Amino acid sequence: MLDDTMKQTAKEIAMFIADHKGADPVVIDVSRTSGWADCFVIATVSSLGHLRGLTRELWGFLAEKKIEVLHRHKNVAGDGWELID
């Protein structure tokens, strides 16, 4: 189960995404069923350009929060998905 700090951080990320016009952000707690992740934050964007812009802004937000990103992709893939872990 997610601890309170992790829950709050995930909620802040979801709110950041919503504030940047990401649609329907949701936090899914997978800590009881996954050995490699605590939660997923999932949202929908309106276009590939929106995804690229939101991803760029999210990198800055995560850096400000001093959240370490394990695998950073330099460019958003053209398939409409972006995984930030």
PDB file of C-alpha atoms in Angstrom:
ATOM      1  CA  MET A   1       0.000   0.000   0.000  1.00  0.00           C
ATOM      2  CA  LEU A   2       1.249   3.490  -0.815  1.00  0.00           C
ATOM      3  CA  ASP A   3       2.589   5.525   2.069  1.00  0.00           C
ATOM      4  CA  ASP A   4       1.209   9.025   2.641  1.00  0.00           C
ATOM      5  CA  THR A   5       4.191  10.792   1.057  1.00  0.00           C
ATOM      6  CA  MET A   6       3.949   8.710  -2.111  1.00  0.00           C
ATOM      7  CA  LYS A   7       0.175   9.229  -2.278  1.00  0.00           C
ATOM      8  CA  GLN A   8       0.600  12.998  -1.964  1.00  0.00           C
ATOM      9  CA  THR A   9       3.333  13.095  -4.610  1.00  0.00           C
ATOM     10  CA  ALA A  10       1.236  11.049  -7.040  1.00  0.00           C
ATOM     11  CA  LYS A  11      -1.750  13.366  -6.423  1.00  0.00           C
ATOM     12  CA  GLU A  12       0.439  16.429  -7.068  1.00  0.00           C
ATOM     13  CA  ILE A  13       1.631  14.929 -10.359  1.00  0.00           C
ATOM     14  CA  ALA A  14      -1.959  14.178 -11.379  1.00  0.00           C
ATOM     15  CA  MET A  15      -3.010  17.742 -10.466  1.00  0.00           C
ATOM     16  CA  PHE A  16      -0.075  19.159 -12.443  1.00  0.00           C
ATOM     17  CA  ILE A  17      -1.164  17.150 -15.463  1.00  0.00           C
ATOM     18  CA  ALA A  18      -4.768  18.349 -15.059  1.00  0.00           C
ATOM     19  CA  ASP A  19      -3.572  21.956 -14.741  1.00  0.00           C
ATOM     20  CA  HIS A  20      -1.815  21.510 -18.094  1.00  0.00           C
ATOM     21  CA  LYS A  21      -4.986  20.263 -19.765  1.00  0.00           C
ATOM     22  CA  GLY A  22      -4.310  16.559 -19.440  1.00  0.00           C
ATOM     23  CA  ALA A  23      -7.736  14.907 -19.391  1.00  0.00           C
ATOM     24  CA  ASP A  24      -8.959  12.566 -16.667  1.00  0.00           C
ATOM     25  CA  PRO A  25      -5.707  12.021 -14.744  1.00  0.00           C
ATOM     26  CA  VAL A  26      -5.955   9.059 -12.407  1.00  0.00           C
ATOM     27  CA  VAL A  27      -3.597   7.537  -9.838  1.00  0.00           C
ATOM     28  CA  ILE A  28      -3.654   3.747  -9.704  1.00  0.00           C
ATOM     29  CA  ASP A  29      -2.084   2.059  -6.673  1.00  0.00           C
ATOM     30  CA  VAL A  30      -0.311  -1.103  -7.859  1.00  0.00           C
ATOM     31  CA  SER A  31       1.970  -1.482  -4.839  1.00  0.00           C
ATOM     32  CA  ARG A  32       0.232  -4.653  -3.635  1.00  0.00           C
ATOM     33  CA  THR A  33       0.484  -6.414  -6.979  1.00  0.00           C
ATOM     34  CA  SER A  34       3.722  -5.087  -8.458  1.00  0.00           C
ATOM     35  CA  GLY A  35       7.279  -5.552  -7.305  1.00  0.00           C
ATOM     36  CA  TRP A  36       8.612  -2.772  -9.550  1.00  0.00           C
ATOM     37  CA  ALA A  37       6.093   0.073  -9.243  1.00  0.00           C
ATOM     38  CA  ASP A  38       4.062   1.710  -6.491  1.00  0.00           C
ATOM     39  CA  CYS A  39       1.567   3.509  -8.675  1.00  0.00           C
ATOM     40  CA  PHE A  40       0.731   4.697 -12.154  1.00  0.00           C
ATOM     41  CA  VAL A  41      -0.461   8.174 -13.045  1.00  0.00           C
ATOM     42  CA  ILE A  42      -2.357   7.967 -16.316  1.00  0.00           C
ATOM     43  CA  ALA A  43      -3.989  10.755 -18.341  1.00  0.00           C
ATOM     44  CA  THR A  44      -5.114  11.546 -21.856  1.00  0.00           C
ATOM     45  CA  VAL A  45      -3.776  14.335 -24.043  1.00  0.00           C
ATOM     46  CA  SER A  46      -5.339  15.884 -27.126  1.00  0.00           C
ATOM     47  CA  SER A  47      -2.474  15.533 -29.618  1.00  0.00           C
ATOM     48  CA  LEU A  48       1.139  14.538 -30.065  1.00  0.00           C
ATOM     49  CA  GLY A  49       2.133  18.205 -29.694  1.00  0.00           C
ATOM     50  CA  HIS A  50       0.198  18.406 -26.422  1.00  0.00           C
ATOM     51  CA  LEU A  51       1.987  15.256 -25.217  1.00  0.00           C
ATOM     52  CA  ARG A  52       5.381  16.721 -26.084  1.00  0.00           C
ATOM     53  CA  GLY A  53       4.637  20.017 -24.350  1.00  0.00           C
ATOM     54  CA  LEU A  54       3.146  18.396 -21.265  1.00  0.00           C
ATOM     55  CA  THR A  55       6.076  15.991 -21.007  1.00  0.00           C
ATOM     56  CA  ARG A  56       8.551  18.871 -21.213  1.00  0.00           C
ATOM     57  CA  GLU A  57       6.684  20.754 -18.468  1.00  0.00           C
ATOM     58  CA  LEU A  58       6.423  17.614 -16.342  1.00  0.00           C
ATOM     59  CA  TRP A  59      10.220  17.114 -16.495  1.00  0.00           C
ATOM     60  CA  GLY A  60      10.618  20.583 -14.994  1.00  0.00           C
ATOM     61  CA  PHE A  61       8.012  19.901 -12.305  1.00  0.00           C
ATOM     62  CA  LEU A  62       9.697  16.643 -11.320  1.00  0.00           C
ATOM     63  CA  ALA A  63      13.102  18.342 -11.165  1.00  0.00           C
ATOM     64  CA  GLU A  64      11.689  21.081  -8.903  1.00  0.00           C
ATOM     65  CA  LYS A  65      10.281  18.394  -6.593  1.00  0.00           C
ATOM     66  CA  LYS A  66      13.663  16.619  -6.652  1.00  0.00           C
ATOM     67  CA  ILE A  67      12.026  13.449  -7.957  1.00  0.00           C
ATOM     68  CA  GLU A  68      14.612  11.201  -9.578  1.00  0.00           C
ATOM     69  CA  VAL A  69      13.612   9.849 -12.970  1.00  0.00           C
ATOM     70  CA  LEU A  70      15.257   6.502 -13.640  1.00  0.00           C
ATOM     71  CA  HIS A  71      14.987   6.369 -17.433  1.00  0.00           C
ATOM     72  CA  ARG A  72      14.625   9.599 -19.339  1.00  0.00           C
ATOM     73  CA  HIS A  73      13.769   9.496 -23.019  1.00  0.00           C
ATOM     74  CA  LYS A  74      15.171  12.434 -24.951  1.00  0.00           C
ATOM     75  CA  ASN A  75      12.276  12.589 -27.387  1.00  0.00           C
ATOM     76  CA  VAL A  76       8.643  11.670 -27.076  1.00  0.00           C
ATOM     77  CA  ALA A  77       7.849   8.705 -29.305  1.00  0.00           C
ATOM     78  CA  GLY A  78       5.494   9.320 -32.191  1.00  0.00           C
ATOM     79  CA  ASP A  79       3.079   6.615 -31.041  1.00  0.00           C
ATOM     80  CA  GLY A  80       1.224   8.859 -28.593  1.00  0.00           C
ATOM     81  CA  TRP A  81       2.544   7.252 -25.402  1.00  0.00           C
ATOM     82  CA  GLU A  82       5.146   8.439 -22.930  1.00  0.00           C
ATOM     83  CA  LEU A  83       6.430   6.434 -19.969  1.00  0.00           C
ATOM     84  CA  ILE A  84       8.261   8.287 -17.228  1.00  0.00           C
ATOM     85  CA  ASP A  85       9.647   6.058 -14.516  1.00  0.00           C
TER      86      ASP A  85
END
